[in-house]
């Protein structure tokens, strides 16, 4: 036993030692992990500087004036020139590099005729040599306003050189407190810094332009054209202090007075994510091309308004379009008494359209109305003209439809349009599946009209490629990045309907569900649409299908339930009193309920409602915390 314990101890010891050895072996030299590792390795590869052997390159070692002159000579392969400085004899080990750089006019000595080759070179002196090298290579140099915290410490004779270097991105500064940047002109330069200056200089010479994008301020003239001011800025903060309506970094617009933030998912993203003010917690997400109303921005984040909310999106995930340059805009209109929503995609300059519901009385034929949330409407002057909630978009989905399965089949068989070369009435699999939607309603407590309309919308009446190939009527798991490749396969259309009903019951429509935001279709601020689809109008589109189905089948569902919304946090009880524990709790305002029965109790009026919980059919809420929704009526 003692021998076995000793072997085990040795194994444990090796387990501790071996990771240490492997980590040390992975670090090949003293450049690994250095902030200027790329520039140092590039300089080494180009033969500009070398190491000391055994993986030692001493990136933070100070550099002399002679060494830096030699680096530039090697980088530019300068022609021969004899050294003329009194303290640089031909026998000096770096005399050749100094002589070549002097012949090119890149290095200059002191008034007494000396060069002081062994003196450490300062950062401002290094900038001056780089500037002369650019001039030698006939690069057109440009200035930029210097806003380093220590700009005043730069010697007057070196300021133009530092400005030129900064414009090209050769000089980028070093972090100072409060997000500011310093240059440290009098500090001795290191080998890593000198390598960075020389490598970036070569990139500028090769491309003829800077290695980083700077900030530019601009405005929009009477013709709608963008006019940029000539002077660039080193930081976003500097540009923000200037007098201009627009701030650009390179070609990227970062700030404007007003306009649209068009969703443009960045690298690795299929959607644009909207975050809380903590910049960590995701609120919702939208598809590419979605319009978000611009509020304000800084260098990294854009505050946007959408539906009933405001949130933050990353600059890399949106494209800012100033109001003066918008070619279109989403709007609502009254067409023969029906609201049509025309959705504009600012990235493609195209429109899509769907029916939403009955037009309210304040909507006049031929006029355009604008709304972020689908119920508060404004005219082209920005004046509010009215509020109109569409019934089916706010109908609690735990309710029951008045239609039978055969009613649903009859609706499909009435549609003579063609999709993907097939006549809906004749070839849609939905024409015989009405009874399955009713069975799902009975088993999972989900409105069958909603499930039926959802299937129509998601599968193009069951004739989409995903529906036909995978028996998937809801595009379930057909994520934006690869819809067909990711879509779930089902054995039958019936299995698809029952599976998705079960998922809705457990994940989206019950307070215990991970994606629950209220059991209505809603928009990107509340309801299923918050977490279900990237299309910000997914809920309204399905509501539009429910509206059309109901209208064809005799309008038995429209207005059947009295809908109310919560005005604040509210407990749903088993009985119309507070003596028993709550079934669940609505965490705030804008959760929607169907009022079924009213009862007077000692503490006021209570209402029986359909419970959102998957474990109960009914619940009770106190009337003081709900208000009836001002819905459109026919």
PDB file of C-alpha atoms in Angstrom, residues 60-331:
ATOM      1  CA  UNK A  60      12.082  47.303 -24.105  1.00  0.00           C
ATOM      2  CA  UNK A  61      15.785  48.077 -24.313  1.00  0.00           C
ATOM      3  CA  UNK A  62      16.655  51.701 -25.122  1.00  0.00           C
ATOM      4  CA  UNK A  63      17.820  52.630 -28.649  1.00  0.00           C
ATOM      5  CA  UNK A  64      20.701  54.958 -29.496  1.00  0.00           C
ATOM      6  CA  UNK A  65      20.736  57.571 -32.229  1.00  0.00           C
ATOM      7  CA  UNK A  66      23.237  55.489 -34.162  1.00  0.00           C
ATOM      8  CA  UNK A  67      21.098  52.355 -33.926  1.00  0.00           C
ATOM      9  CA  UNK A  68      17.955  54.130 -35.145  1.00  0.00           C
ATOM     10  CA  UNK A  69      19.808  55.722 -38.070  1.00  0.00           C
ATOM     11  CA  UNK A  70      20.994  52.233 -38.982  1.00  0.00           C
ATOM     12  CA  UNK A  71      17.445  50.829 -38.749  1.00  0.00           C
ATOM     13  CA  UNK A  72      16.202  53.439 -41.229  1.00  0.00           C
ATOM     14  CA  UNK A  73      19.166  52.836 -43.535  1.00  0.00           C
ATOM     15  CA  UNK A  74      18.413  49.108 -43.644  1.00  0.00           C
ATOM     16  CA  UNK A  75      14.683  49.669 -44.082  1.00  0.00           C
ATOM     17  CA  UNK A  76      15.124  52.017 -47.056  1.00  0.00           C
ATOM     18  CA  UNK A  77      18.305  50.401 -48.427  1.00  0.00           C
ATOM     19  CA  UNK A  78      19.886  53.843 -48.643  1.00  0.00           C
ATOM     20  CA  UNK A  79      22.844  54.461 -50.962  1.00  0.00           C
ATOM     21  CA  UNK A  80      26.377  54.925 -49.664  1.00  0.00           C
ATOM     22  CA  UNK A  81      27.371  58.143 -47.936  1.00  0.00           C
ATOM     23  CA  UNK A  82      30.501  58.905 -45.954  1.00  0.00           C
ATOM     24  CA  UNK A  83      29.968  60.021 -42.323  1.00  0.00           C
ATOM     25  CA  UNK A  84      30.823  63.691 -41.801  1.00  0.00           C
ATOM     26  CA  UNK A  85      30.240  64.101 -38.089  1.00  0.00           C
ATOM     27  CA  UNK A  86      33.254  64.826 -35.904  1.00  0.00           C
ATOM     28  CA  UNK A  87      32.351  62.106 -33.405  1.00  0.00           C
ATOM     29  CA  UNK A  88      31.640  59.383 -35.985  1.00  0.00           C
ATOM     30  CA  UNK A  89      35.008  58.124 -37.313  1.00  0.00           C
ATOM     31  CA  UNK A  90      35.029  55.627 -40.205  1.00  0.00           C
ATOM     32  CA  UNK A  91      36.041  52.933 -37.731  1.00  0.00           C
ATOM     33  CA  UNK A  92      32.861  53.385 -35.629  1.00  0.00           C
ATOM     34  CA  UNK A  93      30.844  50.187 -35.840  1.00  0.00           C
ATOM     35  CA  UNK A  94      27.637  51.911 -37.087  1.00  0.00           C
ATOM     36  CA  UNK A  95      29.346  54.610 -39.147  1.00  0.00           C
ATOM     37  CA  UNK A  96      28.008  53.187 -42.425  1.00  0.00           C
ATOM     38  CA  UNK A  97      24.369  53.466 -41.391  1.00  0.00           C
ATOM     39  CA  UNK A  98      24.827  56.991 -40.039  1.00  0.00           C
ATOM     40  CA  UNK A  99      26.684  58.088 -43.180  1.00  0.00           C
ATOM     41  CA  UNK A 100      23.973  56.732 -45.528  1.00  0.00           C
ATOM     42  CA  UNK A 101      21.166  58.321 -43.495  1.00  0.00           C
ATOM     43  CA  UNK A 102      23.042  61.640 -43.366  1.00  0.00           C
ATOM     44  CA  UNK A 103      23.658  61.586 -47.139  1.00  0.00           C
ATOM     45  CA  UNK A 104      19.860  61.156 -47.635  1.00  0.00           C
ATOM     46  CA  UNK A 105      19.167  64.093 -45.319  1.00  0.00           C
ATOM     47  CA  UNK A 106      17.359  61.881 -42.819  1.00  0.00           C
ATOM     48  CA  UNK A 107      19.697  62.458 -39.867  1.00  0.00           C
ATOM     49  CA  UNK A 108      21.283  65.709 -38.833  1.00  0.00           C
ATOM     50  CA  UNK A 109      23.829  66.507 -36.183  1.00  0.00           C
ATOM     51  CA  UNK A 110      24.144  69.144 -33.528  1.00  0.00           C
ATOM     52  CA  UNK A 111      25.378  72.734 -34.160  1.00  0.00           C
ATOM     53  CA  UNK A 112      28.872  71.801 -33.014  1.00  0.00           C
ATOM     54  CA  UNK A 113      29.178  69.222 -35.810  1.00  0.00           C
ATOM     55  CA  UNK A 114      28.691  66.161 -33.601  1.00  0.00           C
ATOM     56  CA  UNK A 115      26.058  63.429 -33.934  1.00  0.00           C
ATOM     57  CA  UNK A 116      26.302  61.889 -30.455  1.00  0.00           C
ATOM     58  CA  UNK A 117      25.789  58.351 -31.729  1.00  0.00           C
ATOM     59  CA  UNK A 118      25.694  56.686 -28.307  1.00  0.00           C
ATOM     60  CA  UNK A 119      23.083  59.036 -26.922  1.00  0.00           C
ATOM     61  CA  UNK A 120      19.634  57.467 -26.505  1.00  0.00           C
ATOM     62  CA  UNK A 121      17.172  58.745 -29.085  1.00  0.00           C
ATOM     63  CA  UNK A 122      14.014  60.407 -27.796  1.00  0.00           C
ATOM     64  CA  UNK A 123      10.589  59.755 -29.246  1.00  0.00           C
ATOM     65  CA  UNK A 124      10.362  63.247 -30.771  1.00  0.00           C
ATOM     66  CA  UNK A 125      13.812  62.866 -32.374  1.00  0.00           C
ATOM     67  CA  UNK A 126      12.703  59.522 -33.789  1.00  0.00           C
ATOM     68  CA  UNK A 127       9.587  61.224 -35.247  1.00  0.00           C
ATOM     69  CA  UNK A 128      11.799  63.824 -36.935  1.00  0.00           C
ATOM     70  CA  UNK A 129      13.959  61.170 -38.628  1.00  0.00           C
ATOM     71  CA  UNK A 130      10.856  59.291 -39.817  1.00  0.00           C
ATOM     72  CA  UNK A 131       9.414  62.529 -41.196  1.00  0.00           C
ATOM     73  CA  UNK A 132      12.579  63.238 -43.178  1.00  0.00           C
ATOM     74  CA  UNK A 133      12.511  59.646 -44.460  1.00  0.00           C
ATOM     75  CA  UNK A 134       8.961  60.213 -45.774  1.00  0.00           C
ATOM     76  CA  UNK A 135      10.142  63.408 -47.427  1.00  0.00           C
ATOM     77  CA  UNK A 136      13.099  61.538 -48.951  1.00  0.00           C
ATOM     78  CA  UNK A 137      10.641  58.994 -50.425  1.00  0.00           C
ATOM     79  CA  UNK A 138       8.513  61.883 -51.781  1.00  0.00           C
ATOM     80  CA  UNK A 139       5.432  61.026 -49.667  1.00  0.00           C
ATOM     81  CA  UNK A 140       3.049  63.976 -49.450  1.00  0.00           C
ATOM     82  CA  UNK A 141       2.887  64.732 -45.754  1.00  0.00           C
ATOM     83  CA  UNK A 142      -0.204  66.072 -44.014  1.00  0.00           C
ATOM     84  CA  UNK A 143      -0.805  67.556 -40.614  1.00  0.00           C
ATOM     85  CA  UNK A 144      -3.296  66.650 -37.943  1.00  0.00           C
ATOM     86  CA  UNK A 145      -4.242  68.631 -34.857  1.00  0.00           C
ATOM     87  CA  UNK A 146      -2.224  67.239 -31.951  1.00  0.00           C
ATOM     88  CA  UNK A 147      -4.324  66.572 -28.866  1.00  0.00           C
ATOM     89  CA  UNK A 148      -1.931  64.488 -26.803  1.00  0.00           C
ATOM     90  CA  UNK A 149      -2.069  65.339 -23.131  1.00  0.00           C
ATOM     91  CA  UNK A 150       1.602  66.362 -23.345  1.00  0.00           C
ATOM     92  CA  UNK A 151       1.542  68.140 -26.731  1.00  0.00           C
ATOM     93  CA  UNK A 152       3.012  71.275 -25.106  1.00  0.00           C
ATOM     94  CA  UNK A 153       6.115  69.292 -24.142  1.00  0.00           C
ATOM     95  CA  UNK A 154       7.014  68.632 -27.789  1.00  0.00           C
ATOM     96  CA  UNK A 155       9.845  70.926 -28.901  1.00  0.00           C
ATOM     97  CA  UNK A 156       8.574  73.489 -31.454  1.00  0.00           C
ATOM     98  CA  UNK A 157      11.010  72.255 -34.081  1.00  0.00           C
ATOM     99  CA  UNK A 158       9.609  68.736 -33.848  1.00  0.00           C
ATOM    100  CA  UNK A 159       5.865  69.474 -33.768  1.00  0.00           C
ATOM    101  CA  UNK A 160       5.309  69.355 -37.526  1.00  0.00           C
ATOM    102  CA  UNK A 161       7.158  66.033 -37.713  1.00  0.00           C
ATOM    103  CA  UNK A 162       5.050  64.592 -34.869  1.00  0.00           C
ATOM    104  CA  UNK A 163       1.902  65.902 -36.576  1.00  0.00           C
ATOM    105  CA  UNK A 164       2.839  64.251 -39.892  1.00  0.00           C
ATOM    106  CA  UNK A 165       3.641  60.979 -38.149  1.00  0.00           C
ATOM    107  CA  UNK A 166       0.380  61.095 -36.239  1.00  0.00           C
ATOM    108  CA  UNK A 167      -1.664  61.783 -39.378  1.00  0.00           C
ATOM    109  CA  UNK A 168      -0.274  58.647 -41.015  1.00  0.00           C
ATOM    110  CA  UNK A 169      -0.791  56.554 -37.895  1.00  0.00           C
ATOM    111  CA  UNK A 170       2.917  55.975 -37.432  1.00  0.00           C
ATOM    112  CA  UNK A 171       2.550  57.629 -34.045  1.00  0.00           C
ATOM    113  CA  UNK A 172      -0.457  56.382 -32.094  1.00  0.00           C
ATOM    114  CA  UNK A 173       0.410  57.518 -28.608  1.00  0.00           C
ATOM    115  CA  UNK A 174       0.179  55.754 -25.285  1.00  0.00           C
ATOM    116  CA  UNK A 175      -2.785  55.509 -22.893  1.00  0.00           C
ATOM    117  CA  UNK A 176      -3.125  58.217 -20.260  1.00  0.00           C
ATOM    118  CA  UNK A 177      -5.733  58.571 -17.515  1.00  0.00           C
ATOM    119  CA  UNK A 178      -9.404  59.034 -18.393  1.00  0.00           C
ATOM    120  CA  UNK A 179      -9.104  57.507 -21.861  1.00  0.00           C
ATOM    121  CA  UNK A 180      -6.731  60.265 -23.050  1.00  0.00           C
ATOM    122  CA  UNK A 181      -3.532  59.653 -25.040  1.00  0.00           C
ATOM    123  CA  UNK A 182      -0.004  60.959 -24.408  1.00  0.00           C
ATOM    124  CA  UNK A 183       3.061  61.065 -26.690  1.00  0.00           C
ATOM    125  CA  UNK A 184       5.926  61.269 -24.180  1.00  0.00           C
ATOM    126  CA  UNK A 185       8.218  63.272 -26.532  1.00  0.00           C
ATOM    127  CA  UNK A 186      11.225  63.405 -24.171  1.00  0.00           C
ATOM    128  CA  UNK A 187      11.213  59.724 -23.229  1.00  0.00           C
ATOM    129  CA  UNK A 188      13.922  57.486 -24.644  1.00  0.00           C
ATOM    130  CA  UNK A 189      12.605  55.245 -27.416  1.00  0.00           C
ATOM    131  CA  UNK A 190      12.725  51.460 -27.053  1.00  0.00           C
ATOM    132  CA  UNK A 191      13.621  48.828 -29.631  1.00  0.00           C
ATOM    133  CA  UNK A 192       9.945  47.850 -29.928  1.00  0.00           C
ATOM    134  CA  UNK A 193       8.862  51.459 -30.435  1.00  0.00           C
ATOM    135  CA  UNK A 194      11.555  52.064 -33.030  1.00  0.00           C
ATOM    136  CA  UNK A 195      10.523  48.886 -34.863  1.00  0.00           C
ATOM    137  CA  UNK A 196       6.902  50.068 -34.837  1.00  0.00           C
ATOM    138  CA  UNK A 197       7.820  53.492 -36.235  1.00  0.00           C
ATOM    139  CA  UNK A 198       9.944  52.024 -39.026  1.00  0.00           C
ATOM    140  CA  UNK A 199       7.498  49.241 -40.003  1.00  0.00           C
ATOM    141  CA  UNK A 200       4.573  51.661 -40.123  1.00  0.00           C
ATOM    142  CA  UNK A 201       6.709  54.095 -42.126  1.00  0.00           C
ATOM    143  CA  UNK A 202       7.302  51.381 -44.726  1.00  0.00           C
ATOM    144  CA  UNK A 203       3.551  50.661 -44.919  1.00  0.00           C
ATOM    145  CA  UNK A 204       2.889  54.346 -45.552  1.00  0.00           C
ATOM    146  CA  UNK A 205       5.579  54.546 -48.231  1.00  0.00           C
ATOM    147  CA  UNK A 206       4.141  51.474 -49.954  1.00  0.00           C
ATOM    148  CA  UNK A 207       0.486  52.533 -49.825  1.00  0.00           C
ATOM    149  CA  UNK A 208       0.833  56.299 -49.895  1.00  0.00           C
ATOM    150  CA  UNK A 209      -1.714  56.610 -47.102  1.00  0.00           C
ATOM    151  CA  UNK A 210      -2.009  56.260 -43.363  1.00  0.00           C
ATOM    152  CA  UNK A 211      -2.103  53.011 -41.440  1.00  0.00           C
ATOM    153  CA  UNK A 212      -5.133  54.011 -39.334  1.00  0.00           C
ATOM    154  CA  UNK A 213      -8.408  55.831 -39.955  1.00  0.00           C
ATOM    155  CA  UNK A 214      -8.801  59.225 -38.311  1.00  0.00           C
ATOM    156  CA  UNK A 215     -11.910  61.127 -37.380  1.00  0.00           C
ATOM    157  CA  UNK A 216     -13.464  63.718 -39.629  1.00  0.00           C
ATOM    158  CA  UNK A 217     -16.241  66.190 -38.961  1.00  0.00           C
ATOM    159  CA  UNK A 218     -18.749  67.160 -41.609  1.00  0.00           C
ATOM    160  CA  UNK A 219     -22.171  68.496 -42.464  1.00  0.00           C
ATOM    161  CA  UNK A 220     -24.836  68.071 -45.139  1.00  0.00           C
ATOM    162  CA  UNK A 221     -25.382  70.875 -47.637  1.00  0.00           C
ATOM    163  CA  UNK A 222     -28.642  72.036 -49.221  1.00  0.00           C
ATOM    164  CA  UNK A 223     -28.308  69.415 -51.964  1.00  0.00           C
ATOM    165  CA  UNK A 224     -28.091  66.619 -49.428  1.00  0.00           C
ATOM    166  CA  UNK A 225     -24.372  66.037 -50.094  1.00  0.00           C
ATOM    167  CA  UNK A 226     -21.922  65.335 -47.279  1.00  0.00           C
ATOM    168  CA  UNK A 227     -19.145  67.900 -46.948  1.00  0.00           C
ATOM    169  CA  UNK A 228     -16.206  66.910 -44.729  1.00  0.00           C
ATOM    170  CA  UNK A 229     -13.977  69.461 -43.061  1.00  0.00           C
ATOM    171  CA  UNK A 230     -10.360  69.258 -44.169  1.00  0.00           C
ATOM    172  CA  UNK A 231      -8.797  68.848 -40.728  1.00  0.00           C
ATOM    173  CA  UNK A 232      -8.766  65.303 -39.302  1.00  0.00           C
ATOM    174  CA  UNK A 233      -8.872  64.534 -35.579  1.00  0.00           C
ATOM    175  CA  UNK A 234      -6.939  62.060 -33.521  1.00  0.00           C
ATOM    176  CA  UNK A 235      -9.868  60.909 -31.345  1.00  0.00           C
ATOM    177  CA  UNK A 236     -13.649  60.783 -31.332  1.00  0.00           C
ATOM    178  CA  UNK A 237     -13.668  63.121 -28.337  1.00  0.00           C
ATOM    179  CA  UNK A 238     -11.674  65.733 -30.264  1.00  0.00           C
ATOM    180  CA  UNK A 239     -14.002  65.469 -33.258  1.00  0.00           C
ATOM    181  CA  UNK A 240     -17.054  65.783 -30.988  1.00  0.00           C
ATOM    182  CA  UNK A 241     -15.761  69.150 -29.735  1.00  0.00           C
ATOM    183  CA  UNK A 242     -15.612  70.508 -33.286  1.00  0.00           C
ATOM    184  CA  UNK A 243     -18.486  72.276 -34.993  1.00  0.00           C
ATOM    185  CA  UNK A 244     -20.137  69.651 -37.208  1.00  0.00           C
ATOM    186  CA  UNK A 245     -23.274  67.546 -37.519  1.00  0.00           C
ATOM    187  CA  UNK A 246     -21.474  64.380 -38.600  1.00  0.00           C
ATOM    188  CA  UNK A 247     -18.492  62.451 -37.266  1.00  0.00           C
ATOM    189  CA  UNK A 248     -16.775  59.878 -39.456  1.00  0.00           C
ATOM    190  CA  UNK A 249     -13.974  57.443 -38.817  1.00  0.00           C
ATOM    191  CA  UNK A 250     -12.670  56.605 -42.253  1.00  0.00           C
ATOM    192  CA  UNK A 251     -15.833  55.849 -44.235  1.00  0.00           C
ATOM    193  CA  UNK A 252     -17.846  54.816 -41.157  1.00  0.00           C
ATOM    194  CA  UNK A 253     -20.391  57.380 -39.925  1.00  0.00           C
ATOM    195  CA  UNK A 254     -20.403  57.342 -36.120  1.00  0.00           C
ATOM    196  CA  UNK A 255     -22.609  60.300 -35.200  1.00  0.00           C
ATOM    197  CA  UNK A 256     -25.324  62.404 -36.836  1.00  0.00           C
ATOM    198  CA  UNK A 257     -28.134  64.757 -35.830  1.00  0.00           C
ATOM    199  CA  UNK A 258     -31.032  62.498 -36.829  1.00  0.00           C
ATOM    200  CA  UNK A 259     -31.822  59.584 -39.070  1.00  0.00           C
ATOM    201  CA  UNK A 260     -32.028  55.812 -39.210  1.00  0.00           C
ATOM    202  CA  UNK A 261     -29.684  53.193 -37.790  1.00  0.00           C
ATOM    203  CA  UNK A 262     -30.072  50.384 -40.327  1.00  0.00           C
ATOM    204  CA  UNK A 263     -29.341  46.947 -38.873  1.00  0.00           C
ATOM    205  CA  UNK A 264     -26.146  45.663 -40.494  1.00  0.00           C
ATOM    206  CA  UNK A 265     -24.894  42.656 -38.497  1.00  0.00           C
ATOM    207  CA  UNK A 266     -21.128  42.704 -38.105  1.00  0.00           C
ATOM    208  CA  UNK A 267     -18.651  39.838 -38.587  1.00  0.00           C
ATOM    209  CA  UNK A 268     -19.877  36.582 -37.087  1.00  0.00           C
ATOM    210  CA  UNK A 269     -23.396  37.912 -36.484  1.00  0.00           C
ATOM    211  CA  UNK A 270     -26.606  37.069 -38.360  1.00  0.00           C
ATOM    212  CA  UNK A 271     -28.687  39.637 -36.451  1.00  0.00           C
ATOM    213  CA  UNK A 272     -28.196  43.028 -34.826  1.00  0.00           C
ATOM    214  CA  UNK A 273     -28.514  42.687 -31.071  1.00  0.00           C
ATOM    215  CA  UNK A 274     -30.067  45.394 -28.893  1.00  0.00           C
ATOM    216  CA  UNK A 275     -28.724  45.695 -25.343  1.00  0.00           C
ATOM    217  CA  UNK A 276     -29.689  47.285 -22.042  1.00  0.00           C
ATOM    218  CA  UNK A 277     -27.690  50.251 -20.768  1.00  0.00           C
ATOM    219  CA  UNK A 278     -25.313  47.846 -19.015  1.00  0.00           C
ATOM    220  CA  UNK A 279     -24.099  46.908 -22.539  1.00  0.00           C
ATOM    221  CA  UNK A 280     -24.189  43.238 -21.524  1.00  0.00           C
ATOM    222  CA  UNK A 281     -27.815  42.151 -21.187  1.00  0.00           C
ATOM    223  CA  UNK A 282     -29.563  41.554 -24.499  1.00  0.00           C
ATOM    224  CA  UNK A 283     -33.042  43.050 -24.859  1.00  0.00           C
ATOM    225  CA  UNK A 284     -33.928  41.708 -28.297  1.00  0.00           C
ATOM    226  CA  UNK A 285     -32.529  41.431 -31.818  1.00  0.00           C
ATOM    227  CA  UNK A 286     -33.507  42.393 -35.359  1.00  0.00           C
ATOM    228  CA  UNK A 287     -32.775  41.195 -38.881  1.00  0.00           C
ATOM    229  CA  UNK A 288     -30.431  42.889 -41.326  1.00  0.00           C
ATOM    230  CA  UNK A 289     -32.054  45.891 -42.979  1.00  0.00           C
ATOM    231  CA  UNK A 290     -34.399  46.648 -40.082  1.00  0.00           C
ATOM    232  CA  UNK A 291     -34.972  50.340 -39.367  1.00  0.00           C
ATOM    233  CA  UNK A 292     -34.050  51.566 -35.897  1.00  0.00           C
ATOM    234  CA  UNK A 293     -34.639  55.205 -34.994  1.00  0.00           C
ATOM    235  CA  UNK A 294     -31.379  56.977 -34.169  1.00  0.00           C
ATOM    236  CA  UNK A 295     -31.213  58.783 -30.807  1.00  0.00           C
ATOM    237  CA  UNK A 296     -27.521  59.399 -30.064  1.00  0.00           C
ATOM    238  CA  UNK A 297     -24.139  57.692 -30.249  1.00  0.00           C
ATOM    239  CA  UNK A 298     -20.539  57.582 -29.124  1.00  0.00           C
ATOM    240  CA  UNK A 299     -17.579  55.889 -30.748  1.00  0.00           C
ATOM    241  CA  UNK A 300     -18.655  52.355 -29.861  1.00  0.00           C
ATOM    242  CA  UNK A 301     -22.423  52.371 -29.212  1.00  0.00           C
ATOM    243  CA  UNK A 302     -25.569  53.779 -30.782  1.00  0.00           C
ATOM    244  CA  UNK A 303     -28.711  54.494 -28.783  1.00  0.00           C
ATOM    245  CA  UNK A 304     -31.798  53.579 -30.807  1.00  0.00           C
ATOM    246  CA  UNK A 305     -35.545  53.708 -30.379  1.00  0.00           C
ATOM    247  CA  UNK A 306     -37.733  50.811 -31.504  1.00  0.00           C
ATOM    248  CA  UNK A 307     -41.316  49.743 -30.754  1.00  0.00           C
ATOM    249  CA  UNK A 308     -41.945  51.092 -27.216  1.00  0.00           C
ATOM    250  CA  UNK A 309     -38.348  50.990 -26.064  1.00  0.00           C
ATOM    251  CA  UNK A 310     -34.825  52.352 -26.295  1.00  0.00           C
ATOM    252  CA  UNK A 311     -31.644  50.314 -26.268  1.00  0.00           C
ATOM    253  CA  UNK A 312     -28.021  50.210 -27.362  1.00  0.00           C
ATOM    254  CA  UNK A 313     -26.492  48.575 -30.426  1.00  0.00           C
ATOM    255  CA  UNK A 314     -22.833  48.229 -31.320  1.00  0.00           C
ATOM    256  CA  UNK A 315     -21.535  50.610 -33.963  1.00  0.00           C
ATOM    257  CA  UNK A 316     -20.274  47.648 -35.979  1.00  0.00           C
ATOM    258  CA  UNK A 317     -23.821  46.248 -36.204  1.00  0.00           C
ATOM    259  CA  UNK A 318     -25.580  49.256 -37.757  1.00  0.00           C
ATOM    260  CA  UNK A 319     -25.195  51.696 -40.627  1.00  0.00           C
ATOM    261  CA  UNK A 320     -26.158  55.273 -39.818  1.00  0.00           C
ATOM    262  CA  UNK A 321     -28.139  57.090 -42.513  1.00  0.00           C
ATOM    263  CA  UNK A 322     -28.833  60.811 -41.942  1.00  0.00           C
ATOM    264  CA  UNK A 323     -32.403  62.025 -42.411  1.00  0.00           C
ATOM    265  CA  UNK A 324     -31.356  64.159 -45.384  1.00  0.00           C
ATOM    266  CA  UNK A 325     -30.055  61.101 -47.225  1.00  0.00           C
ATOM    267  CA  UNK A 326     -32.932  58.693 -46.606  1.00  0.00           C
ATOM    268  CA  UNK A 327     -34.434  57.446 -49.856  1.00  0.00           C
ATOM    269  CA  UNK A 328     -37.468  55.905 -48.181  1.00  0.00           C
ATOM    270  CA  UNK A 329     -39.183  55.161 -44.914  1.00  0.00           C
ATOM    271  CA  UNK A 330     -41.589  52.532 -43.581  1.00  0.00           C
ATOM    272  CA  UNK A 331     -45.159  53.725 -43.320  1.00  0.00           C
TER     273      UNK A 331
END
